[in-house]
PDB file of C-alpha atoms and ligand atoms in Angstrom:
ATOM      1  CA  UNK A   1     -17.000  -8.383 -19.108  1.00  0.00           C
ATOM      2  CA  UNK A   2     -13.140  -9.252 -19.608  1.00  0.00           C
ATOM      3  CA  UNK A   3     -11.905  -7.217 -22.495  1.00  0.00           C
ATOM      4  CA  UNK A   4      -8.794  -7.374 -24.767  1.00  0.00           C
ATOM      5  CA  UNK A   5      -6.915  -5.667 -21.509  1.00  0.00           C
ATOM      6  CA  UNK A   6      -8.421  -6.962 -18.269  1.00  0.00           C
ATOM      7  CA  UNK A   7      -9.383 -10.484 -18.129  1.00  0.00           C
ATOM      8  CA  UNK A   8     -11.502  -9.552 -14.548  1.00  0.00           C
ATOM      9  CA  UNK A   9     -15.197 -11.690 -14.756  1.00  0.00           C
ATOM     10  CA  UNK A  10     -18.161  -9.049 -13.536  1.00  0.00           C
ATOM     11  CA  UNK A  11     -17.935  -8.221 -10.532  1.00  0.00           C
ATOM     12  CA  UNK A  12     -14.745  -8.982  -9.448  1.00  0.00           C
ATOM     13  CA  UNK A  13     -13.938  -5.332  -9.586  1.00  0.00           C
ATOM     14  CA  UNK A  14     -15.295  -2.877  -6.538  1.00  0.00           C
ATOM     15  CA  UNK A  15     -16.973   0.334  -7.028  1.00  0.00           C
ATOM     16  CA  UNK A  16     -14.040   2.057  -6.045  1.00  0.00           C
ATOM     17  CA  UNK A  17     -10.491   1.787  -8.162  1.00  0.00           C
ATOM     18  CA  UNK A  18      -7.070   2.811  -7.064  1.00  0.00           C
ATOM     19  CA  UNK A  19      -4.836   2.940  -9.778  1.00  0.00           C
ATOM     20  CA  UNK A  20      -1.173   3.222  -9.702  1.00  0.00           C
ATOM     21  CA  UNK A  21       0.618   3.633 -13.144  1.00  0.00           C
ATOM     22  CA  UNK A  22       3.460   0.854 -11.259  1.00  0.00           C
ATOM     23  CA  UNK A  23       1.586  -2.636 -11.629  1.00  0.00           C
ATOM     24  CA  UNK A  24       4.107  -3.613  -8.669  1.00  0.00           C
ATOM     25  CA  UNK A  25       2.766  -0.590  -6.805  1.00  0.00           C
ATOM     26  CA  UNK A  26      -0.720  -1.808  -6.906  1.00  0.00           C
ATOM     27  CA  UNK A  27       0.356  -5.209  -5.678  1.00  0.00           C
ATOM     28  CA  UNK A  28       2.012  -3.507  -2.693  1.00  0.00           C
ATOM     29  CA  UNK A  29      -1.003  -1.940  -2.160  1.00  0.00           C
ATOM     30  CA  UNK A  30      -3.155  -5.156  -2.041  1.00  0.00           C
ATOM     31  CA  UNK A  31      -0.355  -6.539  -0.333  1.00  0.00           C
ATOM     32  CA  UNK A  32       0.163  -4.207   2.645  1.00  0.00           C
ATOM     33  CA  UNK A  33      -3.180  -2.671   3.414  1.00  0.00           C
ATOM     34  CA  UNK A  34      -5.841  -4.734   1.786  1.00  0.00           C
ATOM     35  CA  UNK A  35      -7.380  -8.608   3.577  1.00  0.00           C
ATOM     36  CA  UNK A  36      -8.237 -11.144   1.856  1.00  0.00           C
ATOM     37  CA  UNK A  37      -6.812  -9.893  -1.400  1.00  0.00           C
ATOM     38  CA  UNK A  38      -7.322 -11.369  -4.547  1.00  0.00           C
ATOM     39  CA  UNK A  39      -5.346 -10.779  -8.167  1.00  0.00           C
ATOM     40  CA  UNK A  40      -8.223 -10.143 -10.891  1.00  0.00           C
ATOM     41  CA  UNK A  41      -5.870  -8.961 -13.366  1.00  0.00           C
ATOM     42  CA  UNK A  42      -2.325  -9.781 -15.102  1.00  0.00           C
ATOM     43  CA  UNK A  43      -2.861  -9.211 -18.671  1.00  0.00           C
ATOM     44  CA  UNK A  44       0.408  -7.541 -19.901  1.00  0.00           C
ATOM     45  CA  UNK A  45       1.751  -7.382 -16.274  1.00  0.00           C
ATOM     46  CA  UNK A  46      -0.814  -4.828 -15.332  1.00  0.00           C
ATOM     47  CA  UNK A  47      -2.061  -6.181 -12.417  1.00  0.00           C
ATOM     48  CA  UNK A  48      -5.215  -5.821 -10.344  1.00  0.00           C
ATOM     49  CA  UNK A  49      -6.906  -6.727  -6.817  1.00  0.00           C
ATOM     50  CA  UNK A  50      -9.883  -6.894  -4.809  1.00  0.00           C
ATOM     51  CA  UNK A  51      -9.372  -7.063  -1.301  1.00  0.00           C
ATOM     52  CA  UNK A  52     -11.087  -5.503   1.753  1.00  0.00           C
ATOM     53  CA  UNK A  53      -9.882  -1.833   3.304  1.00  0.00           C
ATOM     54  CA  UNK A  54     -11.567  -1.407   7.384  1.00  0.00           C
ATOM     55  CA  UNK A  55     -14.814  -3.517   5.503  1.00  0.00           C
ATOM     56  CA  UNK A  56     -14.851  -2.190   2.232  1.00  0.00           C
ATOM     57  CA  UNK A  57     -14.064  -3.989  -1.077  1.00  0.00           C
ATOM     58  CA  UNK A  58     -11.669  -1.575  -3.039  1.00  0.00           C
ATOM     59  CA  UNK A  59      -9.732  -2.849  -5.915  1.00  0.00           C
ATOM     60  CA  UNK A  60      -6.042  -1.765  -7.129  1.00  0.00           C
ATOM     61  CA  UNK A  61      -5.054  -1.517 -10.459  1.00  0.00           C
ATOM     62  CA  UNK A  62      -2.115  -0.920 -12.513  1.00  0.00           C
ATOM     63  CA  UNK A  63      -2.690   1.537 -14.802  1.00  0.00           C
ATOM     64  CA  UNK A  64       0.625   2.221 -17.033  1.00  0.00           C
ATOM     65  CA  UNK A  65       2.718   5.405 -18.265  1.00  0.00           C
ATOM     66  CA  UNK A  66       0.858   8.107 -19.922  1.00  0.00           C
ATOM     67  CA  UNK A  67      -2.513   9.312 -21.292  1.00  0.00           C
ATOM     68  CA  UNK A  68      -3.099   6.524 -23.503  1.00  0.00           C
ATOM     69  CA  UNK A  69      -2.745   4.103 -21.315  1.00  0.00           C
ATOM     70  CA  UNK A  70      -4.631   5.814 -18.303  1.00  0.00           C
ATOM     71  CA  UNK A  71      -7.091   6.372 -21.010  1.00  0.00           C
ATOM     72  CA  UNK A  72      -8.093   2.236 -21.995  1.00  0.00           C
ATOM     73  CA  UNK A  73      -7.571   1.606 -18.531  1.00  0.00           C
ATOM     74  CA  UNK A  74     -10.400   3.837 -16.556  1.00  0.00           C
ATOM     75  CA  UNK A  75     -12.672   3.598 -19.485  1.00  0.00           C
ATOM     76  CA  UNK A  76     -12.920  -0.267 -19.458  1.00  0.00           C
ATOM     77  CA  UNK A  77     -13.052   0.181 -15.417  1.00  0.00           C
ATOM     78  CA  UNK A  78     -16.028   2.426 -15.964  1.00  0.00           C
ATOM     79  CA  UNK A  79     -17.885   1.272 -18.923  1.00  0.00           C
ATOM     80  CA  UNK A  80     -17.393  -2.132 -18.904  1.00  0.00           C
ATOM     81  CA  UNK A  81     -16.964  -2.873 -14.379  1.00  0.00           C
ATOM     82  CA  UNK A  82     -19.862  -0.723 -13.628  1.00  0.00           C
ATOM     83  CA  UNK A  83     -16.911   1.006 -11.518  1.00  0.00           C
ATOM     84  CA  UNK A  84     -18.005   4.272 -10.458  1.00  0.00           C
ATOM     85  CA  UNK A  85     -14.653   5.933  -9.081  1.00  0.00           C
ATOM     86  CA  UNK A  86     -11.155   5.844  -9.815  1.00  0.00           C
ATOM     87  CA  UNK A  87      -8.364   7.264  -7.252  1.00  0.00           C
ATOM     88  CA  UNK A  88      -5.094   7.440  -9.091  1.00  0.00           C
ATOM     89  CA  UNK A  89      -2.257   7.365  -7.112  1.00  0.00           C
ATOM     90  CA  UNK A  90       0.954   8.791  -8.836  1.00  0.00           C
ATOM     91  CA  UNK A  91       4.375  10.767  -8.796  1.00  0.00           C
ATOM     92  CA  UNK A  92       4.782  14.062 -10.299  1.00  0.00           C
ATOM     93  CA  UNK A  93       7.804  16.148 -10.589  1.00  0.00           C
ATOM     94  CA  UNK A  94       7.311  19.568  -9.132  1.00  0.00           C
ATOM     95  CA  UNK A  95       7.476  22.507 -11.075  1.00  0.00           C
ATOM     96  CA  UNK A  96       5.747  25.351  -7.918  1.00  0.00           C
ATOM     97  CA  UNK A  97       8.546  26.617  -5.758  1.00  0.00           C
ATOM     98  CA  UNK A  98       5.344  25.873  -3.364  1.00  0.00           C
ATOM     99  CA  UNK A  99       5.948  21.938  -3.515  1.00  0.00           C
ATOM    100  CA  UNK A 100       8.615  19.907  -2.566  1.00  0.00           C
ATOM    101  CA  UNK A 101      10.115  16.917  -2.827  1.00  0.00           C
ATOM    102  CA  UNK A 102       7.377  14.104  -0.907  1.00  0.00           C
ATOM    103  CA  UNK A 103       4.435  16.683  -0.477  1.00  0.00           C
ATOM    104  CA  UNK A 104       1.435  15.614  -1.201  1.00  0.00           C
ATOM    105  CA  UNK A 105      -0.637  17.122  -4.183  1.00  0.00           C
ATOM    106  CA  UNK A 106      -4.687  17.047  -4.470  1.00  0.00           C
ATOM    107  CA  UNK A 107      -5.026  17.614  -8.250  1.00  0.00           C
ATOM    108  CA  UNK A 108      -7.993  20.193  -8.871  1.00  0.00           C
ATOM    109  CA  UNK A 109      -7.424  20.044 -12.320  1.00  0.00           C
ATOM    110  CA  UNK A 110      -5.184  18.879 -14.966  1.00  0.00           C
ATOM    111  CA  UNK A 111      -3.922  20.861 -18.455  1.00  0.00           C
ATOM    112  CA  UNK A 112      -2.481  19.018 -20.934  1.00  0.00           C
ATOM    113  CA  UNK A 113      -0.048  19.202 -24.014  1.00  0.00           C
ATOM    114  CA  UNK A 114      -1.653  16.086 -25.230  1.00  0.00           C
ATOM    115  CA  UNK A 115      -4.033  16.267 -27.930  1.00  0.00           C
ATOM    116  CA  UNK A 116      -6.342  13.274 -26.087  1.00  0.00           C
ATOM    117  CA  UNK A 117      -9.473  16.035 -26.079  1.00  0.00           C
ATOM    118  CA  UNK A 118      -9.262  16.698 -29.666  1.00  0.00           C
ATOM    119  CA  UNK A 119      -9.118  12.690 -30.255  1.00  0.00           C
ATOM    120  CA  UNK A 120     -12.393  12.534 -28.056  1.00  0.00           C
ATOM    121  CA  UNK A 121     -14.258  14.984 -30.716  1.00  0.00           C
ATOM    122  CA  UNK A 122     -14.024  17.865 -28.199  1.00  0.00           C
ATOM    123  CA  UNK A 123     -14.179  21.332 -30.077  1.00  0.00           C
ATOM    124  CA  UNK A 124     -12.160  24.188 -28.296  1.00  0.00           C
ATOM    125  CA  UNK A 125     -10.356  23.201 -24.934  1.00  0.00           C
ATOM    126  CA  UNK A 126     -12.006  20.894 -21.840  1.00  0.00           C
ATOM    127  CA  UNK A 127     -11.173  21.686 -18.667  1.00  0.00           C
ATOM    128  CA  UNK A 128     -10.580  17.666 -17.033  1.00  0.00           C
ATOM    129  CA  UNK A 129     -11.248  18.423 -13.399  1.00  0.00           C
ATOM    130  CA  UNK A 130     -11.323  16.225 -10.258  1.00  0.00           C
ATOM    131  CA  UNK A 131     -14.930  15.283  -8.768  1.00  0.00           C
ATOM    132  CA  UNK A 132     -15.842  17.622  -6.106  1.00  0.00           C
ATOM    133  CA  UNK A 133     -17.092  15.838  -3.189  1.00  0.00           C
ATOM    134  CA  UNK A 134     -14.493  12.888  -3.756  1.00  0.00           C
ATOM    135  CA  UNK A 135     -11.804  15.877  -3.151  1.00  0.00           C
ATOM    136  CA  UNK A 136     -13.325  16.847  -0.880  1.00  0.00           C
ATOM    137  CA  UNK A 137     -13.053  13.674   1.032  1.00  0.00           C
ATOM    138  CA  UNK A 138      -9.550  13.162   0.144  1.00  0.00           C
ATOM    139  CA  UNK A 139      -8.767  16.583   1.956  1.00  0.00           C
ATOM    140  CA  UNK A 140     -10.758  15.331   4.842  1.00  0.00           C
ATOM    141  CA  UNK A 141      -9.259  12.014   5.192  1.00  0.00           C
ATOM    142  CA  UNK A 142      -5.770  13.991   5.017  1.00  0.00           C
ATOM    143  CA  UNK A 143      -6.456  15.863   7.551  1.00  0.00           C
ATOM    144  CA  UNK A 144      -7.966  13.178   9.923  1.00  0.00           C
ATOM    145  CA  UNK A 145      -3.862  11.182   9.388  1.00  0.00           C
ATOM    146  CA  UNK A 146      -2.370  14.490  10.250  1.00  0.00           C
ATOM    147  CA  UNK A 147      -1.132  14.436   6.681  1.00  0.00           C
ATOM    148  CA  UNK A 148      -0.384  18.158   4.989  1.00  0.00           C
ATOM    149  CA  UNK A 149      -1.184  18.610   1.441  1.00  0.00           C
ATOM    150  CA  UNK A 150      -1.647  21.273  -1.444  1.00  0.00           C
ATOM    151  CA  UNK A 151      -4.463  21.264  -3.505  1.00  0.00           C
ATOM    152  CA  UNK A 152      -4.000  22.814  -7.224  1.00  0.00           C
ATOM    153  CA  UNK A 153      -3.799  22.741 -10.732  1.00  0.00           C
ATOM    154  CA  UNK A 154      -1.083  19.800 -12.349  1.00  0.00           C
ATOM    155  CA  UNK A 155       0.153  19.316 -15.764  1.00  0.00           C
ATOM    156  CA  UNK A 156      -0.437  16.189 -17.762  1.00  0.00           C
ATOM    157  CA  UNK A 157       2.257  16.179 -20.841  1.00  0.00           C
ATOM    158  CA  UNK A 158       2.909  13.570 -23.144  1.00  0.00           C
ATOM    159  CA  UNK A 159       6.236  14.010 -23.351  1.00  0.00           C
ATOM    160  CA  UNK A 160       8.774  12.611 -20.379  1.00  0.00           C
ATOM    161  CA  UNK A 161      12.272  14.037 -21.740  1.00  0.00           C
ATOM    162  CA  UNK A 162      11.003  17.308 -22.545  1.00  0.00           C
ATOM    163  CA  UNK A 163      12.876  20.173 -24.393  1.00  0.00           C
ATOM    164  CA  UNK A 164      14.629  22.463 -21.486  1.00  0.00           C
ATOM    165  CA  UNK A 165      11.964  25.304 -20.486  1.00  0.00           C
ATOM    166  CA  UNK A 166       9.143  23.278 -21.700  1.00  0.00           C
ATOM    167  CA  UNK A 167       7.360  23.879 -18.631  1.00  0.00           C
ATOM    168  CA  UNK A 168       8.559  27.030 -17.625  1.00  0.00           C
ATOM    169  CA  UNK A 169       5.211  28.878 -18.918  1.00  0.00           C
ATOM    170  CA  UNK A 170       2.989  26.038 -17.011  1.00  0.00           C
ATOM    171  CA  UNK A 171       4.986  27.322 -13.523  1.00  0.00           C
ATOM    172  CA  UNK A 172       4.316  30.785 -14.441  1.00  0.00           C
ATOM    173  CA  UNK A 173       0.335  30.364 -14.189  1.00  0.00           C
ATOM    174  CA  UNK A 174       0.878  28.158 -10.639  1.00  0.00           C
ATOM    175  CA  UNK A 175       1.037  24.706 -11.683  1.00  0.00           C
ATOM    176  CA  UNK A 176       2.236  22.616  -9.051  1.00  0.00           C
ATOM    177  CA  UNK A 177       3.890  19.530 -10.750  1.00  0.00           C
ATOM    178  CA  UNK A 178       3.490  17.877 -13.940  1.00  0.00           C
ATOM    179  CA  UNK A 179       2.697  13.832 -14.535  1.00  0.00           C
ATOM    180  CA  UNK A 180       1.407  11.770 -17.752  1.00  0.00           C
ATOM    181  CA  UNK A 181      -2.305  10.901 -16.213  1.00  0.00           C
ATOM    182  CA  UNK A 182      -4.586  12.804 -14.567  1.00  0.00           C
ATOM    183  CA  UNK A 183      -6.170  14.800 -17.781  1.00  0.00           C
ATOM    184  CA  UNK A 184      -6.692  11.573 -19.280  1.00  0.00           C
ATOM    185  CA  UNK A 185      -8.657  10.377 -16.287  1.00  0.00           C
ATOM    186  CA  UNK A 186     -10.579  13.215 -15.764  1.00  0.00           C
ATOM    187  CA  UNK A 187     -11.363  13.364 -19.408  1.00  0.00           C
ATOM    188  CA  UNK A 188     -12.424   9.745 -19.073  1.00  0.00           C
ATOM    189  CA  UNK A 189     -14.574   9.798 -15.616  1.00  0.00           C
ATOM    190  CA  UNK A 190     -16.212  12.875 -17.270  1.00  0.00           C
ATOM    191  CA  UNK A 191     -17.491  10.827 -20.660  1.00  0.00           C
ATOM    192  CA  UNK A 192     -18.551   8.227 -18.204  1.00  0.00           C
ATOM    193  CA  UNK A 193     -20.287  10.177 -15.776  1.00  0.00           C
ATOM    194  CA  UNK A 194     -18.279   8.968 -13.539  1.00  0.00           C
ATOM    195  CA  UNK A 195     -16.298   9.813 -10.162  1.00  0.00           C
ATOM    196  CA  UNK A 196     -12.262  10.924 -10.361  1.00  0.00           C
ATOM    197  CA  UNK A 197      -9.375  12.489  -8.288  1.00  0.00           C
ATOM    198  CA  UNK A 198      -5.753  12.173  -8.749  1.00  0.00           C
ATOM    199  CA  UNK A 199      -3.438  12.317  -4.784  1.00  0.00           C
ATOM    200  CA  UNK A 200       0.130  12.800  -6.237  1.00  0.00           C
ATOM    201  CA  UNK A 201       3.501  12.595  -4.369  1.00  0.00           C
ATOM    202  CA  UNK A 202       6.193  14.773  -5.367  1.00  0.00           C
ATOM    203  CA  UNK A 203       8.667  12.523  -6.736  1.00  0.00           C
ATOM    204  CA  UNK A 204      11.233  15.021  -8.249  1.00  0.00           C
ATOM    205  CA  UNK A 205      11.760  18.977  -8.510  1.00  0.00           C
ATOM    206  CA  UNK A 206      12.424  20.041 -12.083  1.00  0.00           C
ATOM    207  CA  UNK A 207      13.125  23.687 -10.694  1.00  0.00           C
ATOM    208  CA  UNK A 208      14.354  22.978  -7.043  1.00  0.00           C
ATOM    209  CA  UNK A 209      17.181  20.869  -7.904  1.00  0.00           C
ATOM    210  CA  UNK A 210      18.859  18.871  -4.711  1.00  0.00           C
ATOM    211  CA  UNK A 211      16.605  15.018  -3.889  1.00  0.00           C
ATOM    212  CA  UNK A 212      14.759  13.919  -1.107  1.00  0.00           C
ATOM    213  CA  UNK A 213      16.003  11.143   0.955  1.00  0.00           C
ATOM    214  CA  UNK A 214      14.527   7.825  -0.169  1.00  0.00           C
ATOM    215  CA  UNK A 215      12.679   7.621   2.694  1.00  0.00           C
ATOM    216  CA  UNK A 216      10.953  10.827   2.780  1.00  0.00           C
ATOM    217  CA  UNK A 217       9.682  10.084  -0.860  1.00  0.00           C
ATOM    218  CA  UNK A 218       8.615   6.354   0.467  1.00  0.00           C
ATOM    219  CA  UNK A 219       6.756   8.087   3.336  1.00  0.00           C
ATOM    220  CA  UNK A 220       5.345  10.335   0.545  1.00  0.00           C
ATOM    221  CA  UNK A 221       3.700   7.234  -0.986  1.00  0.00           C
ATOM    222  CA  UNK A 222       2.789   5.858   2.290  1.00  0.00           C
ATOM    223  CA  UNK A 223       0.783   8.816   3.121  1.00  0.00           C
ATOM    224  CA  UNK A 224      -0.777   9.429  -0.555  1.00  0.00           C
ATOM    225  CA  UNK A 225      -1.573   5.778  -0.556  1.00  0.00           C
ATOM    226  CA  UNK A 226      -3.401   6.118   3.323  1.00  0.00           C
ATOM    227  CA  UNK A 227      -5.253   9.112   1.968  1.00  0.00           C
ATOM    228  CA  UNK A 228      -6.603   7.293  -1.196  1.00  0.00           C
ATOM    229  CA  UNK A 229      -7.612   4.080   1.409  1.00  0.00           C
ATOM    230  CA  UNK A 230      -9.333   6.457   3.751  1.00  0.00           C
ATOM    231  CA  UNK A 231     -11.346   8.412   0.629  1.00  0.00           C
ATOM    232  CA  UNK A 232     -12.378   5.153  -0.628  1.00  0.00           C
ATOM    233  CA  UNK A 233     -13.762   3.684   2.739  1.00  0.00           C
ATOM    234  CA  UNK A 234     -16.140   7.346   2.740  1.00  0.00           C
ATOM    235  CA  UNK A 235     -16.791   6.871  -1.006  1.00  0.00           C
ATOM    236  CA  UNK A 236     -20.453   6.512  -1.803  1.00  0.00           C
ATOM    237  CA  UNK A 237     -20.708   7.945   1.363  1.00  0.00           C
ATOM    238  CA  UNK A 238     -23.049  11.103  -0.396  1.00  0.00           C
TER     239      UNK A 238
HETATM  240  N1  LIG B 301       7.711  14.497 -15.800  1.00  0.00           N
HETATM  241  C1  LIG B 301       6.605  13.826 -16.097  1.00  0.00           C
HETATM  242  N2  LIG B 301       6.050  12.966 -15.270  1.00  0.00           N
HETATM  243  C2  LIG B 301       6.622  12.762 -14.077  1.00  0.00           C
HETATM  244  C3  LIG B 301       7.779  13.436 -13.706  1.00  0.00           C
HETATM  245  C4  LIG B 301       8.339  14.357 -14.621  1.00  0.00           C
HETATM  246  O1  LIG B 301       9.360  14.980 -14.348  1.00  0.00           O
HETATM  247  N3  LIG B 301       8.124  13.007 -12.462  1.00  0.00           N
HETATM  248  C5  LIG B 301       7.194  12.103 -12.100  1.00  0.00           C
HETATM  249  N4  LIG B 301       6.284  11.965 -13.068  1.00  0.00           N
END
């Protein structure tokens, strides 16, 4: 059913979702590695295709900057597209002296700053976490490319330009990175019943200093983009 957001008819959407928060990345996406793809979607820019991936119809949408956002956009996908999982595919900015710049980053779970569980009537403190077996085919399908990754906890904050040392306690308990997504997608796929993981790429180091080469952090996407194709084909797969 289109909705205020997504002007998709049923079932023009596949069961399986990747969503970038750049609109322009999912239309590379559908672009580069998808046949036959088709634009459902370009209500306020935020576009979204169906295409075929080795067979399988996946879909690629844009899902925006930020909790919010992430938040309108996977529960219309779920409640509304009968989608059952969403792959988000995003940058993060490292925070672990245990990432660097264009690694790879299976998020386990996400904390937040954001007060998005308290706005979903949640008493006390959730704990948004990634869908087992779908993580556990995005480690597979990394490993069958060859691709390294780390798997562990990320940070989802609501706020970009942050006060200095604002994450300095989330490093000191091991979080990798932080981003603006994943706890709101977990959150979501969780009130839906439904299927979630977040595959991050390493965009920035807020403690490393120094900056990848371009084209390390473009082969960063390539591979967190192959890994999310390769999960999706195995998807329903259990
Ligand atoms: N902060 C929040 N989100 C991000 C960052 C960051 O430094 N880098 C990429 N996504």
């Amino acid at each position: 059913m289109p909705t205020p957001h997504n002007a998709a008819k049923p079932g023009e959407i596949a069961e399986t979702v990747l969503m970038p928060g750049d609109p322009l990345r999912a239309r590379f996406i559908a672009e580069t590695y998808l046949e036959s793809a088709r634009e459902y979607n370009s209500v306020r820019g935020m576009l979204g295709y169906t295409g075929l991936y080795k067979g399988r119809r996946v879909s690629v949408q844009g899902g925006g900057m930020g909790i919010p956002s992430m938040g309108i956009y996977a529960w219309e996908l779920f409640a509304f597209y009968d989608v059952e999982t969403i792959i988000r595919v995003g940058t993060a900015g490292g925070l672990s002296d245990g990432v660097a710049m264009g690694d790879v980053i299976l998020a386990l779970s996400a904390s937040t700053d954001s007060n998005f569980q308290s706005g979903m009537g949640l008493r006390g403190h959730a704990a948004p976490s990634a869908d087992f077996g779908l993580l556990e085919r995005a480690a597979s399908a990394a490993r069958g490319l060859g691709f390294g990754f780390k798997a562990g906890h990320v940070l989802s904050t609501d706020v970009f330009y942050s006060a200095p040392g604002a994450y300095d306690s989330w490093r000191a308990i091991g979080a990798l990175a932080v981003e603006m997504e994943t706890t709101g997608l977990y959150l979501t796929a969780a009130k839906a019943g439904k299927k979630a993981v977040a595959i991050l790429t390493v965009s920035d180091h807020l403690y490393a200093g120094g900056s990848a080469p371009p084209e390390e952090r473009e082969r960063g996407y390539t591979r967190m983009m192959e890994i999310a194709l390769e999960t999706a084909v195995n998807e329903g797969s259990d």
